[in-house]
C-alpha cells in the first residue's frame, strides 16, 4: 500500500506520533528522555518548530507541533534519526528503533486543540503510570501548569488563553480539563486520513492544496520565462523602501532586508540556507525573521502596501522580460 503524502505548508499544526518497532521500548532511562527533549530544542532553533504539547512514553511519543515555515518531514527525520543512532549506541543494539516513519495529522486547532492536548497529556494516566497528568515528568503538563520553567521551544500561552486571559485562572481551567479522563484519541491513532478538522476546514484546506488542472502540452507552448534574479528582487525592495539609495544589511530593525529575504524565498526559489549565506547570518535567523515578518504582514496594512509596491515593481520588470522573449 502506498504511503500517504505529507501535507506541509507554512503555519500548519500537526499531531505527530511514533512508536518503537514491535511496540518495544524507545526510552530506557532518564538520559534518553533528556536527549530527545534536547533534539526538540534543536528543531526549534534549526527549523523554527514550535511545540505546544508533548508526551514521551516508554514505547512511543506524541507531539503537537506548529511549523511557521513548512518543513515537518525534514525536521522529524533529523529528530528520529539522531535519536535512534544515540539510543542504539548507548544500549548496544542494532537495527531500526521506530516501527515506521512517523505519523502526522494536520489539525484544525479551532475544533480539536484542547481535546488533543488533553489526550496527549492523559497518556501516562491511561497507562496506569500516574493518577494525574501533572505527576508525569516527561510531558508538557507541568510546564503548562507552571510547576517548572517551560523551555523556550514550548509555547504554553495559546493553550492557556483558551481558558481565560488571567493565566492563574487559565491554569485552573486547564488542570480541570486535562484531569477529566478521556478514553479515545480525538484523531485516532489508526485514522487513515492526513487532515482532521471540521468539514469547512478540511474542504477549504483540500481546495487550497489542490494542484492546478493539467493542461495538455500539445495545446499550450508558453515561452520559458526565468524567475527574477536575486539582484532584481533586491533592487525593487531598495527602490520602494529608500528610493534605491540604501544598502541591504541584516541589522536590527532593518525591515527592508527582511522583506527582501521573503521575496527572495518566494519569487526566486532561494532556500533559507542560501539566503543566510547571502546576508552572512544563520539559517535559523532567516527562518525566525520570516515567520515574524509574516505575522507583521497579517496585521500591518502599511507594511503590506510596501511589499505590494515592491511586487508590482518586480512584476513590471518581468513583463518587460516576457516582451523581450516574445520578440
PDB file of C-alpha atoms in Angstrom:
ATOM      1  CA  UNK A   1       0.000   0.000   0.000  1.00  0.00           C
ATOM      2  CA  UNK A   2       1.362   3.427  -0.931  1.00  0.00           C
ATOM      3  CA  UNK A   3       2.271   5.702   1.928  1.00  0.00           C
ATOM      4  CA  UNK A   4       0.049   8.784   2.355  1.00  0.00           C
ATOM      5  CA  UNK A   5       1.614  12.023   1.203  1.00  0.00           C
ATOM      6  CA  UNK A   6       2.762  14.540   3.778  1.00  0.00           C
ATOM      7  CA  UNK A   7       0.827  17.788   3.772  1.00  0.00           C
ATOM      8  CA  UNK A   8       3.212  20.622   4.560  1.00  0.00           C
ATOM      9  CA  UNK A   9       2.629  24.370   4.455  1.00  0.00           C
ATOM     10  CA  UNK A  10       3.611  27.461   6.420  1.00  0.00           C
ATOM     11  CA  UNK A  11       1.717  27.851   9.688  1.00  0.00           C
ATOM     12  CA  UNK A  12       0.469  24.256   9.866  1.00  0.00           C
ATOM     13  CA  UNK A  13      -0.307  22.457  13.138  1.00  0.00           C
ATOM     14  CA  UNK A  14       0.359  18.730  13.419  1.00  0.00           C
ATOM     15  CA  UNK A  15      -0.292  15.859  15.775  1.00  0.00           C
ATOM     16  CA  UNK A  16       2.889  13.800  15.337  1.00  0.00           C
ATOM     17  CA  UNK A  17       3.368  10.335  16.825  1.00  0.00           C
ATOM     18  CA  UNK A  18       5.695   7.392  16.513  1.00  0.00           C
ATOM     19  CA  UNK A  19       6.326   4.184  18.431  1.00  0.00           C
ATOM     20  CA  UNK A  20       9.038   1.605  18.874  1.00  0.00           C
ATOM     21  CA  UNK A  21       9.298  -1.303  16.464  1.00  0.00           C
ATOM     22  CA  UNK A  22       7.006  -4.130  17.655  1.00  0.00           C
ATOM     23  CA  UNK A  23       5.973  -1.670  20.409  1.00  0.00           C
ATOM     24  CA  UNK A  24       9.382  -2.060  22.025  1.00  0.00           C
ATOM     25  CA  UNK A  25      10.876   0.475  24.420  1.00  0.00           C
ATOM     26  CA  UNK A  26      12.351   3.633  22.899  1.00  0.00           C
ATOM     27  CA  UNK A  27      13.162   5.405  26.186  1.00  0.00           C
ATOM     28  CA  UNK A  28      15.160   3.261  28.597  1.00  0.00           C
ATOM     29  CA  UNK A  29      16.422   5.815  31.121  1.00  0.00           C
ATOM     30  CA  UNK A  30      16.491   9.489  32.054  1.00  0.00           C
ATOM     31  CA  UNK A  31      19.325  10.266  29.637  1.00  0.00           C
ATOM     32  CA  UNK A  32      17.202   9.037  26.720  1.00  0.00           C
ATOM     33  CA  UNK A  33      14.301  11.330  27.596  1.00  0.00           C
ATOM     34  CA  UNK A  34      16.608  14.305  28.103  1.00  0.00           C
ATOM     35  CA  UNK A  35      18.344  13.758  24.766  1.00  0.00           C
ATOM     36  CA  UNK A  36      15.017  13.615  22.906  1.00  0.00           C
ATOM     37  CA  UNK A  37      13.984  16.897  24.562  1.00  0.00           C
ATOM     38  CA  UNK A  38      17.333  18.347  23.514  1.00  0.00           C
ATOM     39  CA  UNK A  39      16.598  17.366  19.907  1.00  0.00           C
ATOM     40  CA  UNK A  40      13.212  19.074  20.138  1.00  0.00           C
ATOM     41  CA  UNK A  41      15.012  22.246  21.213  1.00  0.00           C
ATOM     42  CA  UNK A  42      17.384  21.916  18.271  1.00  0.00           C
ATOM     43  CA  UNK A  43      14.410  21.536  15.908  1.00  0.00           C
ATOM     44  CA  UNK A  44      13.119  24.848  17.249  1.00  0.00           C
ATOM     45  CA  UNK A  45      16.469  26.523  16.595  1.00  0.00           C
ATOM     46  CA  UNK A  46      17.136  24.967  13.187  1.00  0.00           C
ATOM     47  CA  UNK A  47      13.679  24.714  11.645  1.00  0.00           C
ATOM     48  CA  UNK A  48      11.524  27.066  13.696  1.00  0.00           C
ATOM     49  CA  UNK A  49       9.393  24.237  15.135  1.00  0.00           C
ATOM     50  CA  UNK A  50       7.149  25.425  17.961  1.00  0.00           C
ATOM     51  CA  UNK A  51       5.864  22.755  20.333  1.00  0.00           C
ATOM     52  CA  UNK A  52       2.523  23.266  22.092  1.00  0.00           C
ATOM     53  CA  UNK A  53       2.273  19.880  23.832  1.00  0.00           C
ATOM     54  CA  UNK A  54       4.262  16.668  24.103  1.00  0.00           C
ATOM     55  CA  UNK A  55       4.304  13.367  25.940  1.00  0.00           C
ATOM     56  CA  UNK A  56       7.189  10.907  25.831  1.00  0.00           C
ATOM     57  CA  UNK A  57       6.058   7.428  26.841  1.00  0.00           C
ATOM     58  CA  UNK A  58       8.378   4.420  27.278  1.00  0.00           C
ATOM     59  CA  UNK A  59       7.495   2.965  23.851  1.00  0.00           C
ATOM     60  CA  UNK A  60       6.021   5.901  21.899  1.00  0.00           C
ATOM     61  CA  UNK A  61       5.662   9.673  21.809  1.00  0.00           C
ATOM     62  CA  UNK A  62       3.092  12.346  20.935  1.00  0.00           C
ATOM     63  CA  UNK A  63       3.884  15.902  19.808  1.00  0.00           C
ATOM     64  CA  UNK A  64       1.688  18.891  18.943  1.00  0.00           C
ATOM     65  CA  UNK A  65       3.849  20.929  16.567  1.00  0.00           C
ATOM     66  CA  UNK A  66       3.409  24.237  14.768  1.00  0.00           C
ATOM     67  CA  UNK A  67       5.607  24.881  11.725  1.00  0.00           C
ATOM     68  CA  UNK A  68       5.730  28.638  10.966  1.00  0.00           C
ATOM     69  CA  UNK A  69       7.801  27.656   7.923  1.00  0.00           C
ATOM     70  CA  UNK A  70       6.926  24.353   6.242  1.00  0.00           C
ATOM     71  CA  UNK A  71       9.426  21.539   6.756  1.00  0.00           C
ATOM     72  CA  UNK A  72       7.923  18.948   9.093  1.00  0.00           C
ATOM     73  CA  UNK A  73       9.396  15.909   7.335  1.00  0.00           C
ATOM     74  CA  UNK A  74      12.954  17.197   7.317  1.00  0.00           C
ATOM     75  CA  UNK A  75      12.821  18.241  10.968  1.00  0.00           C
ATOM     76  CA  UNK A  76      11.270  14.997  12.200  1.00  0.00           C
ATOM     77  CA  UNK A  77      13.663  12.848  10.176  1.00  0.00           C
ATOM     78  CA  UNK A  78      16.510  14.585  11.940  1.00  0.00           C
ATOM     79  CA  UNK A  79      14.967  14.088  15.392  1.00  0.00           C
ATOM     80  CA  UNK A  80      14.198  10.399  14.846  1.00  0.00           C
ATOM     81  CA  UNK A  81      17.452   9.681  13.029  1.00  0.00           C
ATOM     82  CA  UNK A  82      19.795  11.254  15.564  1.00  0.00           C
ATOM     83  CA  UNK A  83      17.826   9.841  18.467  1.00  0.00           C
ATOM     84  CA  UNK A  84      17.882   6.275  17.069  1.00  0.00           C
ATOM     85  CA  UNK A  85      21.641   6.451  16.448  1.00  0.00           C
ATOM     86  CA  UNK A  86      22.356   7.544  20.003  1.00  0.00           C
ATOM     87  CA  UNK A  87      19.889   5.085  21.540  1.00  0.00           C
ATOM     88  CA  UNK A  88      21.419   2.147  19.663  1.00  0.00           C
ATOM     89  CA  UNK A  89      24.931   3.232  20.634  1.00  0.00           C
ATOM     90  CA  UNK A  90      24.109   3.719  24.322  1.00  0.00           C
ATOM     91  CA  UNK A  91      22.165   0.486  24.665  1.00  0.00           C
ATOM     92  CA  UNK A  92      24.358  -1.688  22.429  1.00  0.00           C
ATOM     93  CA  UNK A  93      21.687  -2.556  19.890  1.00  0.00           C
ATOM     94  CA  UNK A  94      21.404  -2.561  16.088  1.00  0.00           C
ATOM     95  CA  UNK A  95      18.555  -2.207  13.625  1.00  0.00           C
ATOM     96  CA  UNK A  96      15.513   0.012  13.388  1.00  0.00           C
ATOM     97  CA  UNK A  97      14.289   1.647  16.569  1.00  0.00           C
ATOM     98  CA  UNK A  98      10.976   3.041  15.325  1.00  0.00           C
ATOM     99  CA  UNK A  99       8.171   0.928  13.884  1.00  0.00           C
ATOM    100  CA  UNK A 100       7.790   3.035  10.749  1.00  0.00           C
ATOM    101  CA  UNK A 101       8.158   6.604   9.624  1.00  0.00           C
ATOM    102  CA  UNK A 102       6.337   8.943  11.982  1.00  0.00           C
ATOM    103  CA  UNK A 103       2.616   9.606  11.561  1.00  0.00           C
ATOM    104  CA  UNK A 104       1.370  13.162  11.236  1.00  0.00           C
ATOM    105  CA  UNK A 105      -2.103  14.691  11.023  1.00  0.00           C
ATOM    106  CA  UNK A 106      -2.841  18.286  10.060  1.00  0.00           C
ATOM    107  CA  UNK A 107      -5.064  19.580  12.848  1.00  0.00           C
ATOM    108  CA  UNK A 108      -7.861  22.159  12.823  1.00  0.00           C
ATOM    109  CA  UNK A 109      -6.853  23.927  16.027  1.00  0.00           C
ATOM    110  CA  UNK A 110     -10.205  25.691  16.346  1.00  0.00           C
ATOM    111  CA  UNK A 111     -12.012  22.370  16.675  1.00  0.00           C
ATOM    112  CA  UNK A 112      -9.531  19.953  18.243  1.00  0.00           C
ATOM    113  CA  UNK A 113      -6.834  21.912  20.089  1.00  0.00           C
ATOM    114  CA  UNK A 114      -7.971  21.294  23.655  1.00  0.00           C
ATOM    115  CA  UNK A 115      -9.270  17.751  23.207  1.00  0.00           C
ATOM    116  CA  UNK A 116      -5.983  16.797  21.548  1.00  0.00           C
ATOM    117  CA  UNK A 117      -3.949  18.436  24.315  1.00  0.00           C
ATOM    118  CA  UNK A 118      -5.955  16.517  26.903  1.00  0.00           C
ATOM    119  CA  UNK A 119      -5.487  13.242  25.056  1.00  0.00           C
ATOM    120  CA  UNK A 120      -1.727  13.754  24.759  1.00  0.00           C
ATOM    121  CA  UNK A 121      -1.275  14.604  28.433  1.00  0.00           C
ATOM    122  CA  UNK A 122      -3.502  11.757  29.623  1.00  0.00           C
ATOM    123  CA  UNK A 123      -1.322   9.047  28.068  1.00  0.00           C
ATOM    124  CA  UNK A 124       0.503   8.173  31.320  1.00  0.00           C
ATOM    125  CA  UNK A 125      -2.804   8.164  33.231  1.00  0.00           C
ATOM    126  CA  UNK A 126      -4.390   5.721  30.799  1.00  0.00           C
ATOM    127  CA  UNK A 127      -1.271   3.555  31.067  1.00  0.00           C
ATOM    128  CA  UNK A 128      -1.660   3.431  34.858  1.00  0.00           C
ATOM    129  CA  UNK A 129       1.690   5.144  35.464  1.00  0.00           C
ATOM    130  CA  UNK A 130       0.329   8.127  37.450  1.00  0.00           C
ATOM    131  CA  UNK A 131      -3.078   9.118  38.860  1.00  0.00           C
ATOM    132  CA  UNK A 132      -2.945  12.669  37.436  1.00  0.00           C
ATOM    133  CA  UNK A 133      -1.304  14.012  34.250  1.00  0.00           C
ATOM    134  CA  UNK A 134       0.776  16.644  36.074  1.00  0.00           C
ATOM    135  CA  UNK A 135       2.544  13.943  38.077  1.00  0.00           C
ATOM    136  CA  UNK A 136       4.268  12.599  34.956  1.00  0.00           C
ATOM    137  CA  UNK A 137       7.669  14.153  34.355  1.00  0.00           C
ATOM    138  CA  UNK A 138       8.078  13.540  30.630  1.00  0.00           C
ATOM    139  CA  UNK A 139       5.178  15.588  29.279  1.00  0.00           C
ATOM    140  CA  UNK A 140       4.447  19.302  28.956  1.00  0.00           C
ATOM    141  CA  UNK A 141       1.674  19.242  31.561  1.00  0.00           C
ATOM    142  CA  UNK A 142       3.947  20.500  34.354  1.00  0.00           C
ATOM    143  CA  UNK A 143       5.123  23.335  32.095  1.00  0.00           C
ATOM    144  CA  UNK A 144       1.576  24.415  31.295  1.00  0.00           C
ATOM    145  CA  UNK A 145       0.722  24.468  34.994  1.00  0.00           C
ATOM    146  CA  UNK A 146       3.924  26.395  35.880  1.00  0.00           C
ATOM    147  CA  UNK A 147       5.131  23.563  38.099  1.00  0.00           C
ATOM    148  CA  UNK A 148       8.531  24.078  36.428  1.00  0.00           C
ATOM    149  CA  UNK A 149      10.017  26.632  33.989  1.00  0.00           C
ATOM    150  CA  UNK A 150       8.991  25.935  30.399  1.00  0.00           C
ATOM    151  CA  UNK A 151      11.747  25.692  27.749  1.00  0.00           C
ATOM    152  CA  UNK A 152      11.822  28.416  25.091  1.00  0.00           C
ATOM    153  CA  UNK A 153      10.708  25.968  22.384  1.00  0.00           C
ATOM    154  CA  UNK A 154       7.429  25.197  24.186  1.00  0.00           C
ATOM    155  CA  UNK A 155       4.571  27.706  23.910  1.00  0.00           C
ATOM    156  CA  UNK A 156       2.092  27.492  26.755  1.00  0.00           C
ATOM    157  CA  UNK A 157       0.150  30.723  26.323  1.00  0.00           C
ATOM    158  CA  UNK A 158      -2.074  29.760  23.341  1.00  0.00           C
ATOM    159  CA  UNK A 159      -3.421  26.744  25.228  1.00  0.00           C
ATOM    160  CA  UNK A 160      -3.902  28.640  28.485  1.00  0.00           C
ATOM    161  CA  UNK A 161      -5.559  31.636  26.800  1.00  0.00           C
ATOM    162  CA  UNK A 162      -8.256  29.246  25.609  1.00  0.00           C
ATOM    163  CA  UNK A 163      -9.498  29.183  29.213  1.00  0.00           C
ATOM    164  CA  UNK A 164      -9.025  32.741  30.498  1.00  0.00           C
ATOM    165  CA  UNK A 165      -6.996  35.904  29.954  1.00  0.00           C
ATOM    166  CA  UNK A 166      -5.733  35.676  33.517  1.00  0.00           C
ATOM    167  CA  UNK A 167      -3.055  32.983  33.481  1.00  0.00           C
ATOM    168  CA  UNK A 168      -3.790  31.899  37.048  1.00  0.00           C
ATOM    169  CA  UNK A 169      -7.424  31.244  36.208  1.00  0.00           C
ATOM    170  CA  UNK A 170      -6.381  29.670  32.929  1.00  0.00           C
ATOM    171  CA  UNK A 171      -4.156  27.128  34.693  1.00  0.00           C
ATOM    172  CA  UNK A 172      -7.030  26.134  36.966  1.00  0.00           C
ATOM    173  CA  UNK A 173      -9.235  25.583  33.914  1.00  0.00           C
ATOM    174  CA  UNK A 174      -6.529  23.631  32.129  1.00  0.00           C
ATOM    175  CA  UNK A 175      -5.922  21.416  35.171  1.00  0.00           C
ATOM    176  CA  UNK A 176      -9.625  20.591  35.409  1.00  0.00           C
ATOM    177  CA  UNK A 177      -9.829  19.823  31.700  1.00  0.00           C
ATOM    178  CA  UNK A 178      -6.706  17.689  31.487  1.00  0.00           C
ATOM    179  CA  UNK A 179      -7.684  15.683  34.569  1.00  0.00           C
ATOM    180  CA  UNK A 180     -11.052  14.778  33.019  1.00  0.00           C
ATOM    181  CA  UNK A 181     -10.491  11.210  31.843  1.00  0.00           C
ATOM    182  CA  UNK A 182     -10.849  10.617  28.095  1.00  0.00           C
ATOM    183  CA  UNK A 183     -10.534   7.167  26.604  1.00  0.00           C
ATOM    184  CA  UNK A 184     -10.330   7.836  22.875  1.00  0.00           C
ATOM    185  CA  UNK A 185      -7.847   9.727  20.763  1.00  0.00           C
ATOM    186  CA  UNK A 186      -9.820  12.564  19.109  1.00  0.00           C
ATOM    187  CA  UNK A 187      -7.775  11.936  15.964  1.00  0.00           C
ATOM    188  CA  UNK A 188      -7.471   8.188  16.214  1.00  0.00           C
ATOM    189  CA  UNK A 189      -4.020   6.623  16.058  1.00  0.00           C
ATOM    190  CA  UNK A 190      -5.128   4.343  13.230  1.00  0.00           C
ATOM    191  CA  UNK A 191      -7.010   7.092  11.396  1.00  0.00           C
ATOM    192  CA  UNK A 192      -6.053   6.807   7.724  1.00  0.00           C
ATOM    193  CA  UNK A 193      -6.564  10.429   6.688  1.00  0.00           C
ATOM    194  CA  UNK A 194      -3.974  13.192   6.912  1.00  0.00           C
ATOM    195  CA  UNK A 195      -6.356  16.104   7.595  1.00  0.00           C
ATOM    196  CA  UNK A 196      -8.533  16.335  10.667  1.00  0.00           C
ATOM    197  CA  UNK A 197     -10.999  19.102  11.376  1.00  0.00           C
ATOM    198  CA  UNK A 198     -14.474  20.399  10.738  1.00  0.00           C
ATOM    199  CA  UNK A 199     -15.991  19.918   7.276  1.00  0.00           C
ATOM    200  CA  UNK A 200     -15.412  23.551   6.312  1.00  0.00           C
ATOM    201  CA  UNK A 201     -11.757  23.428   7.419  1.00  0.00           C
ATOM    202  CA  UNK A 202     -10.966  20.165   5.636  1.00  0.00           C
ATOM    203  CA  UNK A 203     -12.766  21.190   2.432  1.00  0.00           C
ATOM    204  CA  UNK A 204     -11.063  24.580   2.357  1.00  0.00           C
ATOM    205  CA  UNK A 205      -7.621  23.122   3.004  1.00  0.00           C
ATOM    206  CA  UNK A 206      -8.030  20.417   0.364  1.00  0.00           C
ATOM    207  CA  UNK A 207      -9.069  23.037  -2.170  1.00  0.00           C
ATOM    208  CA  UNK A 208      -6.083  25.227  -1.296  1.00  0.00           C
ATOM    209  CA  UNK A 209      -3.720  22.272  -1.668  1.00  0.00           C
ATOM    210  CA  UNK A 210      -5.129  21.008  -4.975  1.00  0.00           C
ATOM    211  CA  UNK A 211      -2.653  21.172  -7.868  1.00  0.00           C
ATOM    212  CA  UNK A 212      -3.757  23.217 -10.882  1.00  0.00           C
ATOM    213  CA  UNK A 213      -5.547  21.244 -13.607  1.00  0.00           C
ATOM    214  CA  UNK A 214      -3.225  19.578 -16.069  1.00  0.00           C
ATOM    215  CA  UNK A 215      -3.207  21.255 -19.493  1.00  0.00           C
ATOM    216  CA  UNK A 216      -2.100  19.040 -22.383  1.00  0.00           C
ATOM    217  CA  UNK A 217       1.315  20.130 -23.563  1.00  0.00           C
ATOM    218  CA  UNK A 218       0.201  19.999 -27.201  1.00  0.00           C
ATOM    219  CA  UNK A 219      -2.289  22.825 -26.598  1.00  0.00           C
ATOM    220  CA  UNK A 220      -0.013  25.262 -24.859  1.00  0.00           C
ATOM    221  CA  UNK A 221       3.609  26.080 -25.553  1.00  0.00           C
ATOM    222  CA  UNK A 222       4.408  29.044 -23.318  1.00  0.00           C
ATOM    223  CA  UNK A 223       7.864  30.559 -23.642  1.00  0.00           C
ATOM    224  CA  UNK A 224      10.244  29.655 -20.855  1.00  0.00           C
ATOM    225  CA  UNK A 225      10.350  32.643 -18.527  1.00  0.00           C
ATOM    226  CA  UNK A 226      13.107  32.718 -15.970  1.00  0.00           C
ATOM    227  CA  UNK A 227      12.453  33.716 -12.396  1.00  0.00           C
ATOM    228  CA  UNK A 228      13.624  37.182 -11.415  1.00  0.00           C
ATOM    229  CA  UNK A 229      17.225  37.359 -10.331  1.00  0.00           C
ATOM    230  CA  UNK A 230      18.132  37.990  -6.715  1.00  0.00           C
ATOM    231  CA  UNK A 231      19.564  41.374  -7.699  1.00  0.00           C
ATOM    232  CA  UNK A 232      16.279  42.401  -9.372  1.00  0.00           C
ATOM    233  CA  UNK A 233      14.371  41.486  -6.204  1.00  0.00           C
ATOM    234  CA  UNK A 234      16.734  43.487  -4.021  1.00  0.00           C
ATOM    235  CA  UNK A 235      16.623  46.469  -6.397  1.00  0.00           C
ATOM    236  CA  UNK A 236      12.817  46.513  -6.234  1.00  0.00           C
ATOM    237  CA  UNK A 237      12.850  46.401  -2.424  1.00  0.00           C
ATOM    238  CA  UNK A 238      15.508  49.121  -2.142  1.00  0.00           C
ATOM    239  CA  UNK A 239      13.598  51.330  -4.576  1.00  0.00           C
ATOM    240  CA  UNK A 240      10.361  51.063  -2.584  1.00  0.00           C
ATOM    241  CA  UNK A 241      11.865  51.396   0.887  1.00  0.00           C
ATOM    242  CA  UNK A 242      14.548  54.043   0.269  1.00  0.00           C
ATOM    243  CA  UNK A 243      14.479  55.205  -3.320  1.00  0.00           C
ATOM    244  CA  UNK A 244      17.252  52.787  -4.244  1.00  0.00           C
ATOM    245  CA  UNK A 245      19.881  54.522  -2.096  1.00  0.00           C
ATOM    246  CA  UNK A 246      20.168  52.055   0.769  1.00  0.00           C
ATOM    247  CA  UNK A 247      22.361  49.026   1.321  1.00  0.00           C
ATOM    248  CA  UNK A 248      20.596  45.842   2.374  1.00  0.00           C
ATOM    249  CA  UNK A 249      22.294  44.627   5.556  1.00  0.00           C
ATOM    250  CA  UNK A 250      20.987  42.270   8.230  1.00  0.00           C
ATOM    251  CA  UNK A 251      20.804  44.710  11.122  1.00  0.00           C
ATOM    252  CA  UNK A 252      18.302  45.033  13.940  1.00  0.00           C
ATOM    253  CA  UNK A 253      15.207  46.885  12.794  1.00  0.00           C
ATOM    254  CA  UNK A 254      16.138  46.673   9.088  1.00  0.00           C
ATOM    255  CA  UNK A 255      12.695  45.731   7.756  1.00  0.00           C
ATOM    256  CA  UNK A 256      13.678  46.145   4.108  1.00  0.00           C
ATOM    257  CA  UNK A 257      16.232  43.350   4.367  1.00  0.00           C
ATOM    258  CA  UNK A 258      13.623  41.012   5.869  1.00  0.00           C
ATOM    259  CA  UNK A 259      11.229  41.866   3.032  1.00  0.00           C
ATOM    260  CA  UNK A 260      13.982  41.190   0.511  1.00  0.00           C
ATOM    261  CA  UNK A 261      14.649  37.810   2.142  1.00  0.00           C
ATOM    262  CA  UNK A 262      10.951  36.927   1.969  1.00  0.00           C
ATOM    263  CA  UNK A 263      10.703  37.814  -1.720  1.00  0.00           C
ATOM    264  CA  UNK A 264      13.966  36.030  -2.492  1.00  0.00           C
ATOM    265  CA  UNK A 265      12.463  32.884  -0.971  1.00  0.00           C
ATOM    266  CA  UNK A 266       9.052  33.199  -2.635  1.00  0.00           C
ATOM    267  CA  UNK A 267       9.975  34.668  -6.028  1.00  0.00           C
ATOM    268  CA  UNK A 268      13.420  33.299  -6.842  1.00  0.00           C
ATOM    269  CA  UNK A 269      13.194  29.967  -5.037  1.00  0.00           C
ATOM    270  CA  UNK A 270      16.245  30.585  -2.843  1.00  0.00           C
ATOM    271  CA  UNK A 271      16.273  28.345   0.222  1.00  0.00           C
ATOM    272  CA  UNK A 272      16.817  29.649   3.747  1.00  0.00           C
ATOM    273  CA  UNK A 273      20.387  28.345   3.728  1.00  0.00           C
ATOM    274  CA  UNK A 274      21.167  30.286   0.546  1.00  0.00           C
ATOM    275  CA  UNK A 275      19.581  33.467   1.904  1.00  0.00           C
ATOM    276  CA  UNK A 276      21.552  33.042   5.129  1.00  0.00           C
ATOM    277  CA  UNK A 277      24.819  32.841   3.201  1.00  0.00           C
ATOM    278  CA  UNK A 278      23.855  35.886   1.132  1.00  0.00           C
ATOM    279  CA  UNK A 279      23.434  38.050   4.231  1.00  0.00           C
ATOM    280  CA  UNK A 280      26.068  36.412   6.426  1.00  0.00           C
ATOM    281  CA  UNK A 281      23.696  35.084   9.086  1.00  0.00           C
ATOM    282  CA  UNK A 282      22.426  31.723  10.328  1.00  0.00           C
ATOM    283  CA  UNK A 283      19.671  29.701   8.700  1.00  0.00           C
ATOM    284  CA  UNK A 284      17.668  29.880  11.928  1.00  0.00           C
ATOM    285  CA  UNK A 285      17.854  33.695  11.876  1.00  0.00           C
ATOM    286  CA  UNK A 286      16.285  33.656   8.417  1.00  0.00           C
ATOM    287  CA  UNK A 287      13.565  31.201   9.450  1.00  0.00           C
ATOM    288  CA  UNK A 288      12.674  33.151  12.573  1.00  0.00           C
ATOM    289  CA  UNK A 289      12.759  36.528  10.816  1.00  0.00           C
ATOM    290  CA  UNK A 290      10.467  35.389   8.000  1.00  0.00           C
ATOM    291  CA  UNK A 291       7.992  33.910  10.469  1.00  0.00           C
ATOM    292  CA  UNK A 292       7.884  37.211  12.363  1.00  0.00           C
ATOM    293  CA  UNK A 293       7.580  39.213   9.152  1.00  0.00           C
ATOM    294  CA  UNK A 294       4.600  37.128   8.018  1.00  0.00           C
ATOM    295  CA  UNK A 295       2.935  37.815  11.370  1.00  0.00           C
ATOM    296  CA  UNK A 296       3.521  41.553  10.934  1.00  0.00           C
ATOM    297  CA  UNK A 297       2.161  41.486   7.390  1.00  0.00           C
ATOM    298  CA  UNK A 298      -1.039  39.875   8.655  1.00  0.00           C
ATOM    299  CA  UNK A 299      -1.763  42.876  10.882  1.00  0.00           C
ATOM    300  CA  UNK A 300       0.110  45.920   9.435  1.00  0.00           C
ATOM    301  CA  UNK A 301      -1.604  47.371   6.380  1.00  0.00           C
ATOM    302  CA  UNK A 302       1.122  49.948   5.707  1.00  0.00           C
ATOM    303  CA  UNK A 303       3.828  47.280   5.563  1.00  0.00           C
ATOM    304  CA  UNK A 304       1.663  45.111   3.279  1.00  0.00           C
ATOM    305  CA  UNK A 305       1.356  48.088   0.962  1.00  0.00           C
ATOM    306  CA  UNK A 306       5.122  48.459   0.789  1.00  0.00           C
ATOM    307  CA  UNK A 307       5.547  44.784  -0.067  1.00  0.00           C
ATOM    308  CA  UNK A 308       2.823  45.054  -2.721  1.00  0.00           C
ATOM    309  CA  UNK A 309       4.646  48.038  -4.244  1.00  0.00           C
ATOM    310  CA  UNK A 310       7.859  46.008  -4.431  1.00  0.00           C
ATOM    311  CA  UNK A 311       5.983  43.125  -6.052  1.00  0.00           C
ATOM    312  CA  UNK A 312       4.399  45.423  -8.638  1.00  0.00           C
ATOM    313  CA  UNK A 313       7.791  46.854  -9.494  1.00  0.00           C
ATOM    314  CA  UNK A 314       9.213  43.354  -9.815  1.00  0.00           C
ATOM    315  CA  UNK A 315       6.280  42.255 -11.988  1.00  0.00           C
ATOM    316  CA  UNK A 316       6.737  45.216 -14.313  1.00  0.00           C
ATOM    317  CA  UNK A 317      10.353  44.163 -14.776  1.00  0.00           C
ATOM    318  CA  UNK A 318       9.220  40.617 -15.556  1.00  0.00           C
ATOM    319  CA  UNK A 319       6.658  41.867 -18.080  1.00  0.00           C
ATOM    320  CA  UNK A 320       9.475  43.597 -19.921  1.00  0.00           C
ATOM    321  CA  UNK A 321      11.469  40.354 -19.869  1.00  0.00           C
ATOM    322  CA  UNK A 322       8.472  38.447 -21.285  1.00  0.00           C
ATOM    323  CA  UNK A 323       8.054  41.027 -24.036  1.00  0.00           C
ATOM    324  CA  UNK A 324      11.689  40.627 -24.974  1.00  0.00           C
ATOM    325  CA  UNK A 325      11.272  36.836 -25.045  1.00  0.00           C
ATOM    326  CA  UNK A 326       8.292  37.079 -27.408  1.00  0.00           C
ATOM    327  CA  UNK A 327      10.234  39.369 -29.714  1.00  0.00           C
TER     328      UNK A 327
END
